[in-house]
Short mmCIF file of C-alpha atoms in Angstrom, two decimals:
data_model
loop_
_atom_site.label_atom_id
_atom_site.label_comp_id
_atom_site.label_asym_id
_atom_site.label_seq_id
_atom_site.Cartn_x
_atom_site.Cartn_y
_atom_site.Cartn_z
CA MET A 1 77.49 -162.36 -60.80
CA ALA A 2 80.23 -164.03 -58.73
CA LYS A 3 78.14 -163.57 -55.59
CA ILE A 4 75.14 -165.29 -57.18
CA THR A 5 77.33 -168.14 -58.40
CA ASN A 6 78.84 -168.70 -54.95
CA ARG A 7 75.39 -168.69 -53.39
CA PHE A 8 74.20 -171.23 -55.94
CA TRP A 9 77.09 -173.62 -55.25
CA PHE A 10 76.65 -173.19 -51.53
CA GLN A 11 72.96 -174.08 -51.72
CA LEU A 12 73.69 -177.00 -54.03
CA HIS A 13 76.35 -178.26 -51.60
CA GLY A 14 73.76 -178.32 -48.83
CA TRP A 15 71.03 -179.95 -50.88
CA PHE A 16 73.33 -182.74 -51.99
CA SER A 17 73.23 -184.04 -48.43
CA LEU A 18 70.30 -182.61 -46.52
CA PRO A 19 67.33 -184.30 -48.24
CA VAL A 20 68.80 -187.73 -47.42
CA TRP A 21 70.75 -186.75 -44.32
CA ILE A 22 69.48 -189.56 -42.09
CA VAL A 23 70.21 -192.28 -44.67
CA PHE A 24 73.59 -190.80 -45.54
CA CYS A 25 74.64 -190.52 -41.89
CA PHE A 26 73.40 -194.06 -41.16
CA VAL A 27 75.30 -195.52 -44.12
CA CYS A 28 78.48 -193.75 -43.01
CA LEU A 29 78.08 -194.94 -39.42
CA THR A 30 77.36 -198.57 -40.28
CA GLY A 31 80.22 -198.59 -42.79
CA THR A 32 82.58 -197.29 -40.11
CA VAL A 33 81.53 -200.09 -37.75
CA SER A 34 81.78 -202.66 -40.56
CA VAL A 35 85.43 -201.76 -41.11
CA ILE A 36 86.33 -203.11 -37.66
CA SER A 37 83.54 -205.70 -37.37
CA HIS A 38 86.09 -208.53 -37.27
CA GLU A 39 87.98 -206.86 -34.47
CA LEU A 40 84.77 -206.11 -32.55
CA THR A 41 83.84 -209.79 -32.89
CA TRP A 42 87.22 -210.73 -31.44
CA LEU A 43 86.66 -208.36 -28.50
CA THR A 44 83.10 -209.41 -27.71
CA ASN A 45 83.10 -213.15 -28.49
CA SER A 46 85.80 -215.29 -26.92
CA SER A 47 84.72 -218.27 -29.05
CA ALA A 48 85.79 -216.38 -32.18
CA ARG A 49 89.36 -215.90 -30.95
CA ALA A 50 92.05 -218.13 -32.41
CA MET A 51 94.20 -218.45 -29.31
CA ASN A 52 97.50 -220.27 -29.74
CA PRO A 53 99.31 -220.33 -26.38
CA GLU A 54 101.50 -223.31 -27.33
CA ASN A 55 102.56 -221.74 -30.65
CA LEU A 56 101.19 -224.63 -32.70
CA PRO A 57 101.41 -224.64 -36.52
CA GLU A 58 98.27 -223.70 -38.43
CA LYS A 59 96.17 -226.59 -39.67
CA SER A 60 94.98 -226.64 -43.27
CA MET A 61 91.37 -226.04 -44.21
CA PRO A 62 90.82 -229.69 -45.27
CA GLU A 63 91.96 -230.80 -41.80
CA LEU A 64 89.48 -228.46 -40.13
CA ILE A 65 86.67 -229.66 -42.39
CA LYS A 66 87.51 -233.25 -41.47
CA ILE A 67 87.32 -232.34 -37.77
CA VAL A 68 83.79 -231.01 -38.27
CA GLU A 69 82.76 -234.07 -40.28
CA GLN A 70 84.05 -236.35 -37.52
CA ALA A 71 82.17 -234.39 -34.87
CA TYR A 72 78.97 -234.41 -36.99
CA PRO A 73 79.02 -237.62 -39.10
CA THR A 74 75.77 -236.81 -40.94
CA ALA A 75 76.77 -233.22 -41.73
CA LYS A 76 77.38 -231.94 -45.24
CA VAL A 77 80.06 -229.25 -45.39
CA SER A 78 79.46 -226.59 -48.02
CA THR A 79 82.14 -223.96 -47.33
CA GLY A 80 85.34 -223.35 -45.41
CA MET A 81 86.46 -219.77 -44.75
CA ASN A 82 89.70 -218.32 -43.43
CA PHE A 83 89.94 -214.81 -41.94
CA GLU A 84 92.57 -212.88 -40.00
CA PRO A 85 95.13 -214.97 -38.04
CA TYR A 86 93.54 -213.94 -34.73
CA LEU A 87 90.05 -215.16 -35.76
CA VAL A 88 88.94 -218.79 -35.98
CA ASN A 89 88.11 -220.42 -39.28
CA ALA A 90 84.44 -220.82 -40.21
CA ILE A 91 83.17 -224.14 -41.52
CA ILE A 92 79.62 -223.87 -42.89
CA PHE A 93 77.56 -227.05 -42.92
CA THR A 94 74.07 -228.50 -42.74
CA ASP A 95 72.86 -231.43 -40.66
CA SER A 96 69.64 -233.27 -39.91
CA ASP A 97 68.86 -230.90 -37.04
CA LYS A 98 70.79 -227.90 -38.35
CA PRO A 99 69.50 -226.30 -41.57
CA PHE A 100 72.40 -223.86 -41.47
CA ALA A 101 75.31 -223.85 -39.05
CA ILE A 102 78.76 -222.31 -38.77
CA ALA A 103 81.44 -224.14 -36.81
CA TYR A 104 84.05 -221.86 -35.25
CA VAL A 105 87.17 -224.04 -35.46
CA ASN A 106 90.49 -222.96 -33.99
CA GLN A 107 92.98 -223.44 -36.81
CA TYR A 108 95.83 -224.03 -34.34
CA THR A 109 94.31 -226.41 -31.78
CA GLY A 110 91.60 -227.93 -33.98
CA GLU A 111 88.97 -227.30 -31.32
CA ILE A 112 85.39 -226.52 -32.30
CA GLN A 113 84.78 -223.50 -30.09
CA GLU A 114 81.20 -222.68 -31.09
CA ILE A 115 78.35 -223.72 -33.38
CA ASN A 116 76.51 -220.64 -34.64
CA GLN A 117 73.10 -221.24 -36.23
CA GLY A 118 72.17 -217.58 -36.73
CA ILE A 119 73.55 -214.49 -38.41
CA THR A 120 76.97 -213.34 -37.25
CA PHE A 121 77.74 -209.78 -36.19
CA ILE A 122 80.07 -209.39 -39.18
CA ASN A 123 77.42 -210.48 -41.68
CA PHE A 124 74.78 -208.39 -39.94
CA MET A 125 76.84 -205.20 -40.13
CA ARG A 126 77.88 -205.79 -43.74
CA SER A 127 74.24 -206.45 -44.70
CA LEU A 128 72.99 -203.44 -42.77
CA HIS A 129 75.59 -201.20 -44.38
CA GLY A 130 75.37 -202.75 -47.85
CA TRP A 131 71.60 -202.90 -48.41
CA LEU A 132 69.94 -201.78 -45.15
CA LEU A 133 68.57 -205.34 -44.69
CA PHE A 134 66.16 -204.85 -47.60
CA PRO A 135 65.18 -208.18 -49.20
CA TRP A 136 66.78 -209.46 -52.41
CA GLN A 137 64.68 -210.69 -55.30
CA ASN A 138 66.13 -211.77 -58.65
CA SER A 139 69.51 -210.12 -57.95
CA TYR A 140 67.74 -206.88 -57.05
CA SER A 141 67.42 -204.99 -53.78
CA VAL A 142 65.99 -201.51 -53.29
CA GLY A 143 68.25 -201.06 -50.28
CA TYR A 144 71.38 -201.82 -52.28
CA TYR A 145 70.50 -199.18 -54.86
CA LEU A 146 69.65 -196.69 -52.12
CA VAL A 147 73.02 -197.17 -50.43
CA CYS A 148 74.90 -196.99 -53.75
CA ALA A 149 73.10 -193.75 -54.58
CA MET A 150 74.82 -192.20 -51.57
CA ALA A 151 78.01 -192.26 -53.65
CA ILE A 152 76.44 -189.68 -55.97
CA VAL A 153 75.46 -187.58 -52.95
CA MET A 154 78.98 -187.83 -51.54
CA LEU A 155 80.69 -186.97 -54.81
CA GLY A 156 78.36 -184.02 -55.36
CA ALA A 157 79.01 -182.71 -51.86
CA LEU A 158 82.75 -183.12 -52.41
CA ILE A 159 82.82 -181.20 -55.71
CA THR A 160 80.52 -178.39 -54.57
CA GLY A 161 82.38 -178.13 -51.26
CA LEU A 162 85.67 -177.56 -53.06
CA ILE A 163 84.06 -174.88 -55.23
CA VAL A 164 82.55 -173.07 -52.25
CA TYR A 165 85.62 -173.34 -50.01
CA LYS A 166 88.18 -171.76 -52.32
CA GLY A 167 90.91 -171.51 -49.70
CA PHE A 168 90.81 -175.16 -48.74
CA LEU A 169 94.54 -175.63 -49.39
CA LYS A 170 95.30 -173.39 -46.41
CA ALA A 171 93.69 -175.97 -44.13
CA PHE A 172 96.70 -178.24 -44.69
CA THR A 173 99.32 -175.65 -43.77
CA GLN A 174 97.23 -173.36 -41.53
CA PRO A 175 94.48 -175.46 -39.90
CA LYS A 176 91.92 -173.27 -38.14
CA LEU A 177 89.49 -174.37 -35.44
CA ARG A 178 88.04 -171.46 -33.47
CA VAL A 179 86.43 -172.72 -30.29
CA ASN A 180 85.76 -169.39 -28.57
CA GLN A 181 83.75 -167.58 -31.25
CA GLY A 182 80.39 -169.23 -30.94
CA LYS A 183 78.74 -172.45 -31.99
CA LYS A 184 78.27 -171.45 -35.62
CA THR A 185 81.94 -170.59 -36.14
CA PHE A 186 83.12 -173.73 -34.38
CA LEU A 187 80.86 -176.03 -36.42
CA SER A 188 81.84 -174.33 -39.66
CA ASP A 189 85.57 -174.64 -38.94
CA LEU A 190 85.19 -178.26 -37.83
CA HIS A 191 83.17 -179.17 -40.92
CA ARG A 192 85.65 -177.57 -43.30
CA LEU A 193 88.73 -178.93 -41.55
CA ALA A 194 87.39 -182.49 -41.49
CA GLY A 195 86.32 -182.19 -45.12
CA VAL A 196 89.68 -180.98 -46.36
CA TRP A 197 91.66 -183.66 -44.54
CA SER A 198 89.18 -186.31 -45.72
CA LEU A 199 89.29 -185.37 -49.41
CA TRP A 200 91.10 -188.57 -50.42
CA PHE A 201 88.75 -190.68 -48.33
CA LEU A 202 85.63 -188.98 -49.70
CA LEU A 203 86.84 -189.50 -53.26
CA LEU A 204 87.72 -193.15 -52.58
CA MET A 205 84.32 -193.88 -50.99
CA SER A 206 82.55 -192.10 -53.84
CA LEU A 207 84.35 -194.00 -56.59
CA THR A 208 83.98 -197.42 -54.96
CA GLY A 209 80.33 -196.63 -54.23
CA LEU A 210 79.75 -195.75 -57.88
CA TRP A 211 81.30 -199.07 -58.87
CA TYR A 212 78.88 -200.87 -56.54
CA LEU A 213 76.07 -199.06 -58.31
CA VAL A 214 77.35 -200.20 -61.71
CA GLN A 215 77.79 -203.71 -60.33
CA ALA A 216 74.16 -203.76 -59.15
CA VAL A 217 72.97 -202.84 -62.65
CA LEU A 218 75.12 -205.62 -64.12
CA TRP A 219 73.77 -208.16 -61.64
CA GLN A 220 70.19 -207.22 -62.36
CA ASN A 221 70.77 -207.62 -66.09
CA ASP A 222 72.46 -211.03 -65.65
CA VAL A 223 75.87 -209.81 -66.78
CA GLU A 224 78.54 -212.17 -65.44
CA ILE A 225 81.60 -210.51 -63.97
CA ASP A 226 83.39 -213.66 -62.82
CA PRO A 227 82.54 -216.70 -64.97
CA HIS A 228 80.94 -219.73 -63.36
CA ALA A 229 83.11 -222.69 -62.49
CA PRO A 230 83.26 -225.23 -65.33
CA ILE A 231 81.19 -228.41 -65.29
CA ILE A 232 83.06 -231.70 -65.69
CA ALA A 233 82.24 -233.70 -68.79
CA GLU A 234 80.10 -236.74 -68.05
CA THR A 235 82.47 -239.01 -69.97
CA VAL A 236 85.25 -238.26 -67.48
CA ILE A 237 83.31 -239.72 -64.56
CA PRO A 238 84.17 -243.43 -64.21
CA GLN A 239 81.41 -246.00 -63.73
CA SER A 240 81.74 -249.30 -61.90
CA ASN A 241 78.87 -251.81 -62.08
CA GLY A 242 76.37 -249.00 -62.27
CA SER A 243 77.56 -247.44 -59.00
CA LEU A 244 79.65 -244.31 -58.62
CA PRO A 245 83.12 -244.92 -57.19
CA THR A 246 84.81 -242.73 -54.61
CA GLN A 247 86.47 -239.63 -56.00
CA PRO A 248 90.21 -240.39 -56.03
CA TYR A 249 91.33 -236.81 -55.35
CA THR A 250 90.53 -235.35 -51.94
CA LEU A 251 90.26 -231.74 -50.87
CA SER A 252 93.78 -231.96 -49.45
CA ASP A 253 95.03 -233.11 -52.84
CA ALA A 254 93.24 -230.22 -54.51
CA LEU A 255 94.92 -227.75 -52.13
CA VAL A 256 98.35 -229.20 -52.95
CA ILE A 257 97.57 -228.87 -56.67
CA ALA A 258 96.49 -225.25 -56.18
CA LYS A 259 99.71 -224.38 -54.36
CA LYS A 260 101.75 -225.96 -57.12
CA GLN A 261 99.92 -223.74 -59.59
CA PHE A 262 100.34 -220.62 -57.42
CA PRO A 263 103.19 -220.92 -54.89
CA ASP A 264 102.02 -217.86 -52.92
CA PHE A 265 98.41 -219.08 -52.79
CA ARG A 266 96.68 -218.89 -49.39
CA ALA A 267 93.23 -220.46 -49.33
CA THR A 268 90.53 -218.27 -47.80
CA TYR A 269 87.36 -219.78 -49.30
CA ILE A 270 86.94 -223.44 -50.19
CA THR A 271 83.89 -225.36 -51.42
CA PRO A 272 83.79 -229.13 -52.03
CA PRO A 273 81.92 -230.48 -55.09
CA GLU A 274 78.16 -230.19 -54.79
CA HIS A 275 77.48 -232.95 -57.32
CA ASN A 276 79.36 -235.53 -59.41
CA ARG A 277 80.23 -233.13 -62.20
CA ASP A 278 81.31 -230.31 -59.90
CA THR A 279 84.88 -229.34 -59.02
CA TYR A 280 86.79 -228.40 -55.90
CA LYS A 281 86.68 -224.61 -55.86
CA LEU A 282 89.55 -223.02 -53.99
CA TYR A 283 89.76 -219.24 -53.75
CA GLY A 284 92.38 -217.24 -51.96
CA GLU A 285 94.86 -214.42 -51.96
CA GLY A 286 98.37 -214.09 -53.28
CA ASP A 287 101.02 -211.42 -53.68
CA TYR A 288 98.74 -208.61 -54.93
CA VAL A 289 98.10 -206.10 -52.15
CA PHE A 290 95.13 -204.22 -53.61
CA TYR A 291 93.12 -207.33 -54.56
CA ASP A 292 90.66 -209.07 -52.26
CA GLN A 293 91.01 -212.47 -50.60
CA TYR A 294 89.22 -214.18 -53.51
CA SER A 295 91.34 -212.84 -56.36
CA TYR A 296 93.06 -216.18 -56.95
CA GLY A 297 91.02 -219.24 -57.85
CA VAL A 298 91.71 -222.82 -58.79
CA MET A 299 89.05 -225.34 -59.87
CA VAL A 300 90.30 -228.92 -59.54
CA ASN A 301 88.69 -232.00 -61.08
CA PRO A 302 88.07 -234.53 -58.24
CA TRP A 303 88.24 -237.47 -60.69
CA THR A 304 91.41 -236.68 -62.63
CA GLY A 305 93.20 -234.04 -60.56
CA ASN A 306 93.30 -231.74 -63.57
CA ILE A 307 92.88 -227.99 -63.18
CA GLU A 308 89.64 -227.11 -64.96
CA GLY A 309 89.94 -223.36 -64.50
CA THR A 310 91.95 -220.64 -62.79
CA ARG A 311 91.57 -217.02 -61.74
CA THR A 312 94.47 -214.61 -61.31
CA PRO A 313 94.78 -210.80 -61.22
CA ASP A 314 96.98 -210.95 -64.33
CA GLU A 315 94.20 -212.55 -66.37
CA MET A 316 91.32 -210.36 -65.20
CA ASN A 317 89.48 -207.98 -67.48
CA THR A 318 88.47 -204.47 -66.40
CA LEU A 319 85.19 -205.45 -64.75
CA GLN A 320 86.79 -208.32 -62.85
CA THR A 321 89.63 -206.11 -61.67
CA LEU A 322 87.22 -203.47 -60.38
CA SER A 323 85.19 -206.16 -58.67
CA HIS A 324 88.19 -207.54 -56.79
CA ILE A 325 89.81 -204.26 -55.74
CA ALA A 326 86.66 -202.42 -54.67
CA ASN A 327 86.15 -204.12 -51.29
CA PRO A 328 89.76 -203.79 -50.04
CA LEU A 329 89.71 -200.09 -50.94
CA HIS A 330 86.23 -199.52 -49.53
CA TYR A 331 86.77 -201.36 -46.23
CA GLY A 332 90.49 -200.66 -45.78
CA THR A 333 91.74 -204.24 -45.66
CA ILE A 334 94.70 -203.62 -47.97
CA GLY A 335 97.17 -203.29 -45.08
CA GLY A 336 95.59 -205.33 -42.31
CA ILE A 337 94.72 -203.87 -38.94
CA TRP A 338 96.64 -200.61 -39.49
CA THR A 339 94.74 -199.53 -42.60
CA LYS A 340 91.51 -200.61 -40.91
CA ILE A 341 92.26 -198.18 -38.08
CA ILE A 342 92.89 -195.38 -40.60
CA TRP A 343 89.63 -196.14 -42.43
CA PHE A 344 87.78 -196.27 -39.11
CA VAL A 345 89.08 -192.84 -38.04
CA PHE A 346 88.16 -191.23 -41.35
CA GLY A 347 84.81 -193.00 -41.26
CA ILE A 348 84.13 -191.26 -37.96
CA LEU A 349 85.16 -187.95 -39.54
CA LEU A 350 82.80 -188.54 -42.46
CA THR A 351 79.93 -189.40 -40.13
CA GLY A 352 80.73 -186.31 -38.06
CA MET A 353 80.77 -184.13 -41.17
CA SER A 354 77.24 -185.20 -42.06
CA ILE A 355 76.12 -184.29 -38.52
CA THR A 356 77.90 -180.91 -38.39
CA GLY A 357 76.59 -180.06 -41.85
CA PHE A 358 73.05 -180.79 -40.71
CA LEU A 359 73.51 -178.77 -37.51
CA MET A 360 74.77 -175.76 -39.50
CA TRP A 361 71.86 -176.04 -41.90
CA GLY A 362 69.42 -176.35 -39.01
CA GLU A 363 70.83 -173.27 -37.29
CA ARG A 364 70.67 -171.21 -40.49
CA THR A 365 67.14 -172.39 -41.18
CA PHE A 366 66.03 -171.58 -37.64
CA LYS A 367 67.57 -168.11 -37.77
CA ALA A 368 66.11 -167.44 -41.22
CA GLY A 369 62.68 -168.54 -40.02
CA ARG A 370 62.96 -166.41 -36.90
CA LYS A 371 64.09 -163.39 -38.93
CA GLN A 372 61.21 -163.86 -41.36
CA SER A 373 58.80 -164.09 -38.43
CA LEU A 374 60.16 -160.86 -36.93
CA VAL A 375 59.85 -159.09 -40.28
CA ALA A 376 56.28 -160.31 -40.62
CA GLU A 377 55.44 -159.09 -37.10
CA GLU A 378 57.04 -155.71 -37.79
CA PHE A 379 55.11 -155.39 -41.04
CA SER A 380 51.90 -156.31 -39.25
CA ASP A 381 52.54 -153.71 -36.54
CA LYS A 382 53.12 -151.02 -39.17
CA ASN A 383 49.83 -151.90 -40.87
CA LEU A 384 48.00 -151.65 -37.59
CA THR A 385 49.60 -148.27 -36.92
CA ASN A 386 48.64 -147.01 -40.37
CA ASP A 387 45.08 -148.27 -39.95
CA ALA A 388 44.82 -146.40 -36.68
CA SER A 389 46.20 -143.08 -38.03
CA PRO A 390 44.05 -139.85 -37.78
CA THR A 391 43.77 -139.61 -41.55
CA THR A 392 42.34 -143.10 -41.81
CA LEU A 393 39.87 -142.41 -39.00
CA ASN A 394 38.69 -139.16 -40.66
CA GLN A 395 38.22 -140.96 -43.95
CA GLN A 396 36.17 -143.64 -42.24
CA GLU A 397 33.97 -140.95 -40.64
CA VAL A 398 33.42 -139.15 -43.96
CA HIS A 399 32.29 -142.36 -45.66
#
């Protein structure tokens, strides 16, 4: 009975991955590249580098937005984004001849180093990994669900692998990688060794992937995770001779107000008001390591300077907490470049495991098919021999 059970788990372990091997491997590979997409951008695009040879102080986001507005007087800035210190800030705007443009502005020198009117490498890799570039319609994408379903595949392979490989604990104290006993033995040892040392990573990717699946269902059913920014009451907006006066509070003022509210606040995503009843929306990071760069939020009234709404990790409910810790855990941004390197290495291991698993399955399938073919040939030869026996010939003559 134990032998049958082990065989069952072994087959189930294989079938958790093999039917969708190409998709699973592709998702793992693109995710691995996405982890270091910022660093690859820095290496391949000199315009994205925030060089600071004179050791200048960092300019604020409102200053950088003003630089873009001065360079393009008819432009309308919609977003300002801050990344790692070694990458330039991104100011997103539209203009008469630019339906969508991203200004790469050096936050130290204030120089506009590039105007990008297409998709960036970072966005391309995140989109390719996140939903395989499938289109979105009404908060729904087939590709997003397909990628999220890989979390079920990964978790199933993890659980069945642990059941099949009962001595996996020995791989920590007595790692075994036999390179001189044939291809099959080498692949098997490599697959098991990588799997055991990647247990924590497999579990982390599975759990965050399952959350993304839950999040997709919530999106599709119009369930709000983070509430929308409040709308300013119409009575608050002053009127002067039928014309709308200039908003007394600028984006710089709003940033000062946000830092007074949260002393450790570092703005990473800023949007000016889109209309008269809209607020300055400032999102950023604070002193919580496991939360993303949008976990803090301050919405400032441009007419009164009042704070209309805030977002902090302390005030988040369960769904909001999961939403803001999933990305740092999934992409390894919790500790900067060093955790990214660790996530990248284990991402390579995970991709390699999918390949070695497929190679082992292919070799077993080929051998099983060859053995079955040999058995069939042997059976056919025996039938021919029996048909040609003297007894058979005599019987044929009698009849």
